[in-house]
Tab-separated table of C-alpha atoms in Angstrom:
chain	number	residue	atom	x	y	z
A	1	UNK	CA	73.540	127.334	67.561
A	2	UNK	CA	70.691	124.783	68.981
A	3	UNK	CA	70.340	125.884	72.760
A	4	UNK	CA	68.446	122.967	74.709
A	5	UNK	CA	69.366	119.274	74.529
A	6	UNK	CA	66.613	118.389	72.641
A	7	UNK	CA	67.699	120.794	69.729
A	8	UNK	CA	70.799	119.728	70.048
A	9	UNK	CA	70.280	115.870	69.199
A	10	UNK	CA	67.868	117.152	65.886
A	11	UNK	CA	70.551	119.213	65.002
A	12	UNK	CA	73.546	116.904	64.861
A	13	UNK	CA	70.988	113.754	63.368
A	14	UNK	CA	71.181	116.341	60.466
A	15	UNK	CA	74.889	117.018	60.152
A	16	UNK	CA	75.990	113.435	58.105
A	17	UNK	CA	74.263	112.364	54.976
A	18	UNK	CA	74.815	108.790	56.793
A	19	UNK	CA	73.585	107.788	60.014
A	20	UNK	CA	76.573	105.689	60.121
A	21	UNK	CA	80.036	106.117	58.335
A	22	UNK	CA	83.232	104.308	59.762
A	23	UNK	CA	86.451	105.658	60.143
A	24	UNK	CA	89.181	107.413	62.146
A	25	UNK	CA	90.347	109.779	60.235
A	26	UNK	CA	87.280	113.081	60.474
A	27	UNK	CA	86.630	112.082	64.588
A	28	UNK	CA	90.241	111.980	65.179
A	29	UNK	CA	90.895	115.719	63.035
A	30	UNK	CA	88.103	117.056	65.416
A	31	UNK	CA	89.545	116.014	68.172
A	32	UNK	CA	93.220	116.913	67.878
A	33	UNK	CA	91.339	120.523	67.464
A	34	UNK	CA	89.209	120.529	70.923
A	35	UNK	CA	92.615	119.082	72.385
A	36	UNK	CA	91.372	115.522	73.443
A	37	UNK	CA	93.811	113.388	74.778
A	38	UNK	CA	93.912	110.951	77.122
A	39	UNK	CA	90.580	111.607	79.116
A	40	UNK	CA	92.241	110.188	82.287
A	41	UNK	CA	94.599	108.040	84.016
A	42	UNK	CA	93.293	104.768	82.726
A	43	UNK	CA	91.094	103.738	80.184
A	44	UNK	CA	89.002	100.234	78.988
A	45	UNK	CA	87.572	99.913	76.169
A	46	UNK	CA	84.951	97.350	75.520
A	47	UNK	CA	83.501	95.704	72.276
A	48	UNK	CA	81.684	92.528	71.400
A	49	UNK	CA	78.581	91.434	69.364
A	50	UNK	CA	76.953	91.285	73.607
A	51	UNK	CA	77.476	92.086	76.951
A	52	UNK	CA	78.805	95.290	76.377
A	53	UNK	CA	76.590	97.518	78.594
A	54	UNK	CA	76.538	94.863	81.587
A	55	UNK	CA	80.632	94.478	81.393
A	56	UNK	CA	80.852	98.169	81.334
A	57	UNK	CA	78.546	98.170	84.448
A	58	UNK	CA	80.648	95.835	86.671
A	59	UNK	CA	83.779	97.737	86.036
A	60	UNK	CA	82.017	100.901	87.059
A	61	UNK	CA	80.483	99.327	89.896
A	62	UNK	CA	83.749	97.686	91.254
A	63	UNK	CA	85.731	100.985	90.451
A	64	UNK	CA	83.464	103.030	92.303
A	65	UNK	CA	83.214	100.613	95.195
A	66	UNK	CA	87.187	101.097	95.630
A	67	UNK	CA	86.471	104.962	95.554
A	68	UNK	CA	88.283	105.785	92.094
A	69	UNK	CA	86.215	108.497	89.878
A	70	UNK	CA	84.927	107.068	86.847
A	71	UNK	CA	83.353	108.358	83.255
A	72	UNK	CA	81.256	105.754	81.529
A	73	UNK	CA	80.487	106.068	78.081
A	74	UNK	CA	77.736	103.823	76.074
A	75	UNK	CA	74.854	103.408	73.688
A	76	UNK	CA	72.716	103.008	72.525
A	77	UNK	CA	70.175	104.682	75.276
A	78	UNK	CA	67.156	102.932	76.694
A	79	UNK	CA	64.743	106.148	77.234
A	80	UNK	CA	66.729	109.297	77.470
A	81	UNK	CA	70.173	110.357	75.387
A	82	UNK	CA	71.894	111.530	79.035
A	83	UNK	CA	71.708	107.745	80.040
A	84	UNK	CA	75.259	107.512	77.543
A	85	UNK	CA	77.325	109.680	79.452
A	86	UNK	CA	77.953	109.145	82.881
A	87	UNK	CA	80.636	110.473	85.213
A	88	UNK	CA	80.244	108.881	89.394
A	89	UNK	CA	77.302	107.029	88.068
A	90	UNK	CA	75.333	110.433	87.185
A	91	UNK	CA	73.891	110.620	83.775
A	92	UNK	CA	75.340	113.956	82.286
A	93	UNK	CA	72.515	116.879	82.528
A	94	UNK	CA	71.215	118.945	80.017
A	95	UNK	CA	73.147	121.485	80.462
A	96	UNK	CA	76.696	119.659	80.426
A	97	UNK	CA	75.844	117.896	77.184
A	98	UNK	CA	74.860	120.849	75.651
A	99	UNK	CA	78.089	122.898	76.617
A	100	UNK	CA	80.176	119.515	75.232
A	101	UNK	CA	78.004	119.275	71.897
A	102	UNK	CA	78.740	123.083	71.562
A	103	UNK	CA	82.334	121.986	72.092
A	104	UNK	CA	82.203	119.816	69.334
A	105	UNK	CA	80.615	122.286	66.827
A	106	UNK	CA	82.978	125.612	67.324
A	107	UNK	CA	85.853	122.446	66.467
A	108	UNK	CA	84.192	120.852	64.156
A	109	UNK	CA	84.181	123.847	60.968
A	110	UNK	CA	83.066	122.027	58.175
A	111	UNK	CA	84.192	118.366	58.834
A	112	UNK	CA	80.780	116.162	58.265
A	113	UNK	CA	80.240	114.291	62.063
A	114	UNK	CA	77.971	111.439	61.981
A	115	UNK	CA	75.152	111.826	65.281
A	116	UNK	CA	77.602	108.893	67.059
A	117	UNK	CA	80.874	110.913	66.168
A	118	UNK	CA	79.019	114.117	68.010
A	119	UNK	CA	78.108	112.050	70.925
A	120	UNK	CA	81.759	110.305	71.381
A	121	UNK	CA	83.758	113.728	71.145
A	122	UNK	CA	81.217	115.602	73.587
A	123	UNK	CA	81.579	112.697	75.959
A	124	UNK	CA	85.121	112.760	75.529
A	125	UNK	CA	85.453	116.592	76.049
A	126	UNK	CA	83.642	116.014	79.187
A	127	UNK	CA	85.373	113.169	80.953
A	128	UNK	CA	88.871	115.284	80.257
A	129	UNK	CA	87.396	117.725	82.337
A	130	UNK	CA	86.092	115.864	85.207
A	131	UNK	CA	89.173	114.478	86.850
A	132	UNK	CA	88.717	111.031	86.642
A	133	UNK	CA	90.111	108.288	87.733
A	134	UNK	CA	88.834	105.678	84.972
A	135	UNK	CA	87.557	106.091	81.778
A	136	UNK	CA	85.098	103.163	80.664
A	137	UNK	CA	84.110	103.683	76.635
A	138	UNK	CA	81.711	100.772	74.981
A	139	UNK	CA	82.184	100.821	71.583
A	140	UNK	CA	79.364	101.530	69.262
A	141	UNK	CA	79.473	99.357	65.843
A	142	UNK	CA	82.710	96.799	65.400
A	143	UNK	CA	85.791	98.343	66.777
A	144	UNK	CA	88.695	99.347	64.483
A	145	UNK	CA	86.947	102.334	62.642
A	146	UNK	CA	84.295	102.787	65.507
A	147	UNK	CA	84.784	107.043	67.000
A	148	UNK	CA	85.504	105.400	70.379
A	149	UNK	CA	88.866	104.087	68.866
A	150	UNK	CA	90.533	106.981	68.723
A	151	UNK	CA	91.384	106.646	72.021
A	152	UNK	CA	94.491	104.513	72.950
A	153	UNK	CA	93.104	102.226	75.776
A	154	UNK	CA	94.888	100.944	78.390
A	155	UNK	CA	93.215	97.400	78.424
A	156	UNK	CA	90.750	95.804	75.807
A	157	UNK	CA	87.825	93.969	76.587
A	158	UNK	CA	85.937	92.295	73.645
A	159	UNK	CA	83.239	90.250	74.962
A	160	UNK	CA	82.142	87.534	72.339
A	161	UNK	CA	81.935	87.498	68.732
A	162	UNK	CA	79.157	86.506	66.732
A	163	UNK	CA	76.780	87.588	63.930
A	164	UNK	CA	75.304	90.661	64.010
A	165	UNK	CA	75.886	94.028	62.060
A	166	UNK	CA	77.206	91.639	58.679
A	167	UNK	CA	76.528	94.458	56.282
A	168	UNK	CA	79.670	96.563	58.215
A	169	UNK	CA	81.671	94.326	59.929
A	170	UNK	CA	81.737	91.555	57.661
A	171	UNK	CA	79.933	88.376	56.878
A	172	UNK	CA	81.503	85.291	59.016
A	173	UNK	CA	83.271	85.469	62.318
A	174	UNK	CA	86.832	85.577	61.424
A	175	UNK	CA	85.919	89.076	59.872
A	176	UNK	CA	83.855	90.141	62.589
A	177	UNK	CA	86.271	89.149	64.929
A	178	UNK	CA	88.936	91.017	63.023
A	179	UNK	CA	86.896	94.181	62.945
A	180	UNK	CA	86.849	93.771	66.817
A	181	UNK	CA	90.520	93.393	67.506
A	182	UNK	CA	90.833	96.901	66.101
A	183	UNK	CA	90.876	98.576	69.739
A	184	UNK	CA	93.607	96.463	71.190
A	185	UNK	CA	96.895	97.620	71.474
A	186	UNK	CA	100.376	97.135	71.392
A	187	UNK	CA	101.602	95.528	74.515
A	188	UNK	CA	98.296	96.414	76.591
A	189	UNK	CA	96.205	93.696	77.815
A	190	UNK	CA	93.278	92.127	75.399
A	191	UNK	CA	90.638	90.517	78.298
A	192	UNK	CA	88.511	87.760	76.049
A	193	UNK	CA	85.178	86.975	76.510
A	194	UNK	CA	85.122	83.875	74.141
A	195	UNK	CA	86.274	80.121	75.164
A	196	UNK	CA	87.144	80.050	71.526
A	197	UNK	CA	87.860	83.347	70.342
A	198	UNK	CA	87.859	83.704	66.361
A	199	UNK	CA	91.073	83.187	64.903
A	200	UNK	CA	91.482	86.712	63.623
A	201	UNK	CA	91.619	87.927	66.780
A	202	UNK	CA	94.596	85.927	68.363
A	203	UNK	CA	96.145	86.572	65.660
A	204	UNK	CA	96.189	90.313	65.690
A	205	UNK	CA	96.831	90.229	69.106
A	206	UNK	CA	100.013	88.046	68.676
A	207	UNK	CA	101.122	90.514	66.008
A	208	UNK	CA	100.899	93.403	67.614
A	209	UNK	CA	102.542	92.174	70.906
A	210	UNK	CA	98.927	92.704	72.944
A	211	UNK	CA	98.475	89.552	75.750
A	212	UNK	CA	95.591	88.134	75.395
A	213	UNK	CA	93.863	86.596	78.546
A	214	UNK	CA	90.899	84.229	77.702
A	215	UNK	CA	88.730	83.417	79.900
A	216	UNK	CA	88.462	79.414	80.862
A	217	UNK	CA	92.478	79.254	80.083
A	218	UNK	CA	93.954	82.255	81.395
A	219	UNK	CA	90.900	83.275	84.137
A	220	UNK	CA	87.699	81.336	85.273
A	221	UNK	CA	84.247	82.074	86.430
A	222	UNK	CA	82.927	78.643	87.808
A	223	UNK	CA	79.463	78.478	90.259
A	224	UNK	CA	79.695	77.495	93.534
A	225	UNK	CA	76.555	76.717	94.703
A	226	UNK	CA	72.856	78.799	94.253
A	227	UNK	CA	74.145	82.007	95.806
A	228	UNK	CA	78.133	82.408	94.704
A	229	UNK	CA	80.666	81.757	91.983
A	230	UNK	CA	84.103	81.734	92.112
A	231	UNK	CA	86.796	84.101	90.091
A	232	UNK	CA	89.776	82.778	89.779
A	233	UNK	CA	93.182	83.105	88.476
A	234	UNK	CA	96.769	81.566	89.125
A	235	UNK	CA	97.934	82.806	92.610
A	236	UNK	CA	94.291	84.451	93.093
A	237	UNK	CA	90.683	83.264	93.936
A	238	UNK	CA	87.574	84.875	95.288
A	239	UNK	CA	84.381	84.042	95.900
A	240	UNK	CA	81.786	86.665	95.149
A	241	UNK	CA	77.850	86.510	95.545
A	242	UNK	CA	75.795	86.255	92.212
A	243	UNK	CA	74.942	89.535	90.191
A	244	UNK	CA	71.686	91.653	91.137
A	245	UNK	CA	68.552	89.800	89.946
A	246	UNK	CA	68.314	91.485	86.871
A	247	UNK	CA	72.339	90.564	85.927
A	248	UNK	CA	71.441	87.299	86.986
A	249	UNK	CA	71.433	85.307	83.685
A	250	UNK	CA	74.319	82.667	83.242
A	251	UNK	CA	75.714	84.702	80.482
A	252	UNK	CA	76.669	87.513	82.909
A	253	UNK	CA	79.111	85.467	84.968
A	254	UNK	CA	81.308	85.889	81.922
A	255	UNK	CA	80.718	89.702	81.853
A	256	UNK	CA	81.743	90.022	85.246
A	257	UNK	CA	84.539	88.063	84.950
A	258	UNK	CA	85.735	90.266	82.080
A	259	UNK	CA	85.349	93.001	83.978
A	260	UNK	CA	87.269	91.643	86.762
A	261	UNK	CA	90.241	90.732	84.523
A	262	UNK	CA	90.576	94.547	82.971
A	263	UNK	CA	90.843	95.649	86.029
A	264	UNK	CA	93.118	93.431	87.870
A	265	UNK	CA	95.443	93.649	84.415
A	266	UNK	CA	95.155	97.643	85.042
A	267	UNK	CA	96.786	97.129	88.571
A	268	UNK	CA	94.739	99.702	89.673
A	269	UNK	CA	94.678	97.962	93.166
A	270	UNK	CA	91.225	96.939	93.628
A	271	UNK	CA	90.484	94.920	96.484
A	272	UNK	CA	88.033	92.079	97.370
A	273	UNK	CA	86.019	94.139	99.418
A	274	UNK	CA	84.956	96.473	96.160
A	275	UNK	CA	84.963	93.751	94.021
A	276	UNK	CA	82.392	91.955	96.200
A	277	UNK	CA	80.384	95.110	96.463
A	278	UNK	CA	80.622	95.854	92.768
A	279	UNK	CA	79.852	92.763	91.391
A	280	UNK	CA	76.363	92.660	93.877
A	281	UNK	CA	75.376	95.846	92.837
A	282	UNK	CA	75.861	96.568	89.551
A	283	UNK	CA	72.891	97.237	87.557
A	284	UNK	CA	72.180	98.289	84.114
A	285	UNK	CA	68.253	98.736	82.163
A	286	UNK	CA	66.792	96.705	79.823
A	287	UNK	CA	68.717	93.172	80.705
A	288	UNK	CA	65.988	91.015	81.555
A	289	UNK	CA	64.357	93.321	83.596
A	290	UNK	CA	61.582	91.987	86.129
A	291	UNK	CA	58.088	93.946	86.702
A	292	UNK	CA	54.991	92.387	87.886
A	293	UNK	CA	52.114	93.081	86.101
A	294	UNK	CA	48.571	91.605	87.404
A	295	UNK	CA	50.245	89.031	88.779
A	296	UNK	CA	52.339	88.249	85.919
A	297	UNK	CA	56.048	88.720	85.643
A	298	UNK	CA	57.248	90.693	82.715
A	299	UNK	CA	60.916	90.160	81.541
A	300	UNK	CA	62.387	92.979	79.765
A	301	UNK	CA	65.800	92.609	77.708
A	302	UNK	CA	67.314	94.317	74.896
A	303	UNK	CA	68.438	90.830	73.372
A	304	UNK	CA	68.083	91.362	69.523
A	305	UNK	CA	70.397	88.971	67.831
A	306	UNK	CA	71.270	85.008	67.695
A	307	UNK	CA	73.931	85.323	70.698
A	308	UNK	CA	71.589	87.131	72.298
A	309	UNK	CA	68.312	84.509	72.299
A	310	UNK	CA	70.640	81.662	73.111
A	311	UNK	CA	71.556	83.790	76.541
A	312	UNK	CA	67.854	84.340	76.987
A	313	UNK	CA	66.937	80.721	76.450
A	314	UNK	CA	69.914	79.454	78.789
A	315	UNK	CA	68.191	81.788	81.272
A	316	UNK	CA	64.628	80.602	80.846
A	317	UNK	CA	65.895	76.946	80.838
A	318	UNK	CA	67.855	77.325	84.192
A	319	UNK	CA	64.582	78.514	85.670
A	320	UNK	CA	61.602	76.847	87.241
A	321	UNK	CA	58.945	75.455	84.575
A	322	UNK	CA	56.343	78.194	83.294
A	323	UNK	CA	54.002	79.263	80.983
A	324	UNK	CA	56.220	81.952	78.910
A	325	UNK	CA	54.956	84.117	76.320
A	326	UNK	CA	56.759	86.363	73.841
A	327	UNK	CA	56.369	89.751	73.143
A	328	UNK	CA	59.110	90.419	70.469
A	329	UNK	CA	59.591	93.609	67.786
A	330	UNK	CA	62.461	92.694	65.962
A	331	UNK	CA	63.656	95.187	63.124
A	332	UNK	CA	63.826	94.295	59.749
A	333	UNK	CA	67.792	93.926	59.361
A	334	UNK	CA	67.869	91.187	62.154
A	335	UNK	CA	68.241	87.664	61.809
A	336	UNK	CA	64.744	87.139	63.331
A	337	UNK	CA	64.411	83.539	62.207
A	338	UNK	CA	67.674	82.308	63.855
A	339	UNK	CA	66.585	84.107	66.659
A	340	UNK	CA	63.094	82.134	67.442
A	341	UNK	CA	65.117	79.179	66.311
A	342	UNK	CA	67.245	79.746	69.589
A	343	UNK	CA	64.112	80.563	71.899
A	344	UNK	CA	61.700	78.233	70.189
A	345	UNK	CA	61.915	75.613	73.343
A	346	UNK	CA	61.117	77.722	75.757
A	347	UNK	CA	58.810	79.921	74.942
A	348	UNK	CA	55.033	78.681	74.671
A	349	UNK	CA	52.987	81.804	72.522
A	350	UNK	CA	54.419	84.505	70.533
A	351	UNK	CA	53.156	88.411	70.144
A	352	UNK	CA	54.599	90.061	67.524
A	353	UNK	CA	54.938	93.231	67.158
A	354	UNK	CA	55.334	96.057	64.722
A	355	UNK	CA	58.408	98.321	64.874
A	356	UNK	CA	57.567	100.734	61.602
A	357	UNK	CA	58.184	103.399	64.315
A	358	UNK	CA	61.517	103.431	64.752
A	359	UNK	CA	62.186	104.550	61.229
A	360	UNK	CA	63.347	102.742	57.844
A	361	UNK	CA	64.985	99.919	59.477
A	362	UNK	CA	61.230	99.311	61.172
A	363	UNK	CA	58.649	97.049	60.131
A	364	UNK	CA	55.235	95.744	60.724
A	365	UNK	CA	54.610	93.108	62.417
A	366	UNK	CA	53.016	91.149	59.400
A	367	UNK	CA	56.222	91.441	57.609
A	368	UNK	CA	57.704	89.884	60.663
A	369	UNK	CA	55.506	87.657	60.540
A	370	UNK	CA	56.276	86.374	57.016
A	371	UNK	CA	59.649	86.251	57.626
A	372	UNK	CA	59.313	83.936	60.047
A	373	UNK	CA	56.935	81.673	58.210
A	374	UNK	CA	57.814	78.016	59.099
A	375	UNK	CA	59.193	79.044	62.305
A	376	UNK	CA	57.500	78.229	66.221
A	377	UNK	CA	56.622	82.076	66.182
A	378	UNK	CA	54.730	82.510	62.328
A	379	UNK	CA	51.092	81.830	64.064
A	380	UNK	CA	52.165	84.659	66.578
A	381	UNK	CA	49.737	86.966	67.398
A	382	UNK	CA	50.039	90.210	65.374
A	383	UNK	CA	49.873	93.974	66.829
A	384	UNK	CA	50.836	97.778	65.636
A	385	UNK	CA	53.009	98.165	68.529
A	386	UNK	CA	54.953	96.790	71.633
A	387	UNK	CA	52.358	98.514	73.959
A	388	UNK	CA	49.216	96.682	72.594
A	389	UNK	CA	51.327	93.604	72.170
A	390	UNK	CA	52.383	93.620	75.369
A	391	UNK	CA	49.217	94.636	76.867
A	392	UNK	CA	47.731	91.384	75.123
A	393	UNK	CA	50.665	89.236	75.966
A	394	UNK	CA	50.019	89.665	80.097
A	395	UNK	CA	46.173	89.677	79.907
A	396	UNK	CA	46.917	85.762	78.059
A	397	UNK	CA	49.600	84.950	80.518
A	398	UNK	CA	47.485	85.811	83.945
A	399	UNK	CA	47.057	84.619	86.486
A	400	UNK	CA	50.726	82.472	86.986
A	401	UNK	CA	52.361	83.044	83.142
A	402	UNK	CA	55.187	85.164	82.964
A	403	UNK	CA	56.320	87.022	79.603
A	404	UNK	CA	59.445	87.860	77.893
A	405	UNK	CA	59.814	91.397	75.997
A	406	UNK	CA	62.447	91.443	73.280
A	407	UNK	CA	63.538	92.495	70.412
A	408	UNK	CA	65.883	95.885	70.475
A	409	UNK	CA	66.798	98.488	72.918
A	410	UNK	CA	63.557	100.412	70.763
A	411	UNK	CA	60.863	97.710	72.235
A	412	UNK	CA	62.447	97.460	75.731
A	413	UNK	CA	62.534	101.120	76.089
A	414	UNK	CA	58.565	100.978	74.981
A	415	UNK	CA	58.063	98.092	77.282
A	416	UNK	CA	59.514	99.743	80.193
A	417	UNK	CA	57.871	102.945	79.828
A	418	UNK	CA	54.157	101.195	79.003
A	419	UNK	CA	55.005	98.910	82.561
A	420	UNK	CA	56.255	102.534	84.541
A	421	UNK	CA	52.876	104.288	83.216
A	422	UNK	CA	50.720	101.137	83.780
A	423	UNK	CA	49.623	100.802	80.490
């Protein structure tokens, strides 16, 4: 048996043929055998194509701010695999993941566990034994066959629904959205994201008895003026301050507001006070993260599909005019085109770098490069890596430029970690 952490993840990246392999039905056997239940008193889970991470963040931030104990569970991680599992806003140590993966392994006997599976039942294992108050799981890839879903939750959140991950979840949004529905259930709440949710997903709501509450019919997030922005529902309104700097993005008023709803349809008696608090503080990595670099400022975000761009281009539009440059790694299963298409107005030089790094879904940046031939970004500057593209990218910008790095959680995680060790 592996004995440190690091063993640990080579070990169980071995253990599945595939890196990824939906379904229910080998998680759920392994967990009936390491007696997983419930892992506390109430549980939200969250899916969507974005805004996972930051919706998950707000509900622990307003939970926490109430004083309720709560386990937070997502992916993928920005720099270090403890950053998934988080009970009282502590990332897990060492030492507790290892006990839970070892968990895992004396249940597991010969069932085949992808590296995800692993990570879900270990986090699960541990927030049973914690005595929590809340239970927060994102879900990894879709919904309906993701490991997360084996859990019954009591209240949904999918955030939007969009392109991304065709080659599983399907190749339009009506499937995709279908794929999503997966972790609502019967008569719990479903909290919606969308203005226009797909279809597929009212409709498996409606069939399965789940109320849905959409946001801009059933709840509202409307600005105020530069500071606040109002949530609202019938019989209720508050006015809350805008999100932490880096949460600050128009985009994240809706992930708040989601957040919000889950936990007002919970009843878990939150009150303005925590919600206030919550929504001020909340922070996640890696959502258009600010450093200042030689006098440039350096936006880091994890933004790697369509949805995505459009969020980052609302952002840089709502902002005072500047010189922005791009520093973007996409990998080579990404719609890379449509997103340069979405950023292509405001963003005034490209960098592109290579991402061969990050194994066979990597690529250089000349292949990038050639797939976006025609695009703003196909004269981009070419480089082996984020670092050197980045490096590039603020010496260009200086003295008043700012720059945008983006592309995966891989090339924020570089970013970050080339902008911590300056350079």
């Amino acid at each position: 048996m592996p004995s440190t952490l690091s063993d640990w993840l080579a070990f169980i990246e071995q253990q599945h043929p595939q890196h990824i392999e939906l379904g229910l039905d080998r998680v759920r056997t392994v967990a009936q055998r390491m007696g997983l239940r419930h892992p506390a008193p109430h549980v939200i889970t969250v899916a969507g194509t974005n805004g996972k991470g930051s919706t998950v963040a707000f509900i622990e931030a307003i939970a926490r701010a109430q004083g309720l104990r709560v386990g937070a569970y997502t992916s993928p991680h920005l720099h270090r695999y403890n950053e998934r599992v988080r009970i009282d806003a502590v990332d897990a140590s060492d030492a507790t993941l290892v006990e839970g993966f070892n968990a895992v392994e004396q249940a597991r006997d010969t069932t085949p566990l992808t590296y995800f599976e692993y990570g879900t039942l270990c986090a699960l294992w541990l927030f049973q034994r914690a005595a929590l108050d809340l239970v927060v799981l994102e879900v990894g890839l879709g919904g309906r066959l993701d490991a997360v879903n084996l859990v019954d939750a009591d209240a949904a959140i999918i955030t939007t629904v969009d392109l991304d991950h065709q080659e599983w979840l399907g190749h339009d949004i009506d499937s995709i959205g279908r794929e999503k529905a997966g972790i609502a259930r019967p008569f719990k709440p479903l909290i919606l994201g969308d203005d226009d949710p797909p279809a597929s997903v009212l409709r498996h709501a409606y069939a399965i008895g789940a109320p849905a509450w959409r946001i801009a019919n059933d709840f509202f997030a409307e600005p105020v003026d530069a500071q606040h922005w109002r949530w609202r529902e019938l019989g209720y309104t508050i006015e809350l301050p805008l999100p932490m700097r880096a949460l600050g993005a128009p985009v994240q008023l809706r992930n708040a507001a989601c957040a919000i709803a889950a936990l007002r349809a919970l009843d878990l008696q939150i009150d303005d006070t925590a919600i206030v608090q919550g929504v001020a503080n909340a922070e996640v990595a890696g959502r258009l993260q600010h450093f200042q670099r030689d006098g440039v400022e350096v936006l880091v975000d994890v933004g790697h599909n369509p949805q995505a761009a459009r969020a980052l281009a609302g952002w840089l539009h709502a902002q005072p005019p500047r010189r922005t440059l791009a520093v973007y790694a996409a990998l080579a299963d990404k719609d890379a085109a449509a997103v340069v298409t979405a950023l292509a107005n405001g963003v005034d030089g490209w960098h592109l770098a290579g991402s061969q790094m990050y194994g066979a879904r990597g690529q250089s940046a000349q292949a990038l490069a050639q797939t976006l031939a025609g695009s703003a970004a196909a004269d981009g500057t070419c480089h082996a890596d984020v670092a050197s593209a980045l490096a590039a990218a603020v010496q260009q910008a200086a003295p008043v430029g700012r720059v945008l790095v983006f592309g995966s959680f891989h090339a924020a995680a570089q970013a970050v970690q080339w902008l911590n060790e300056g350079g």
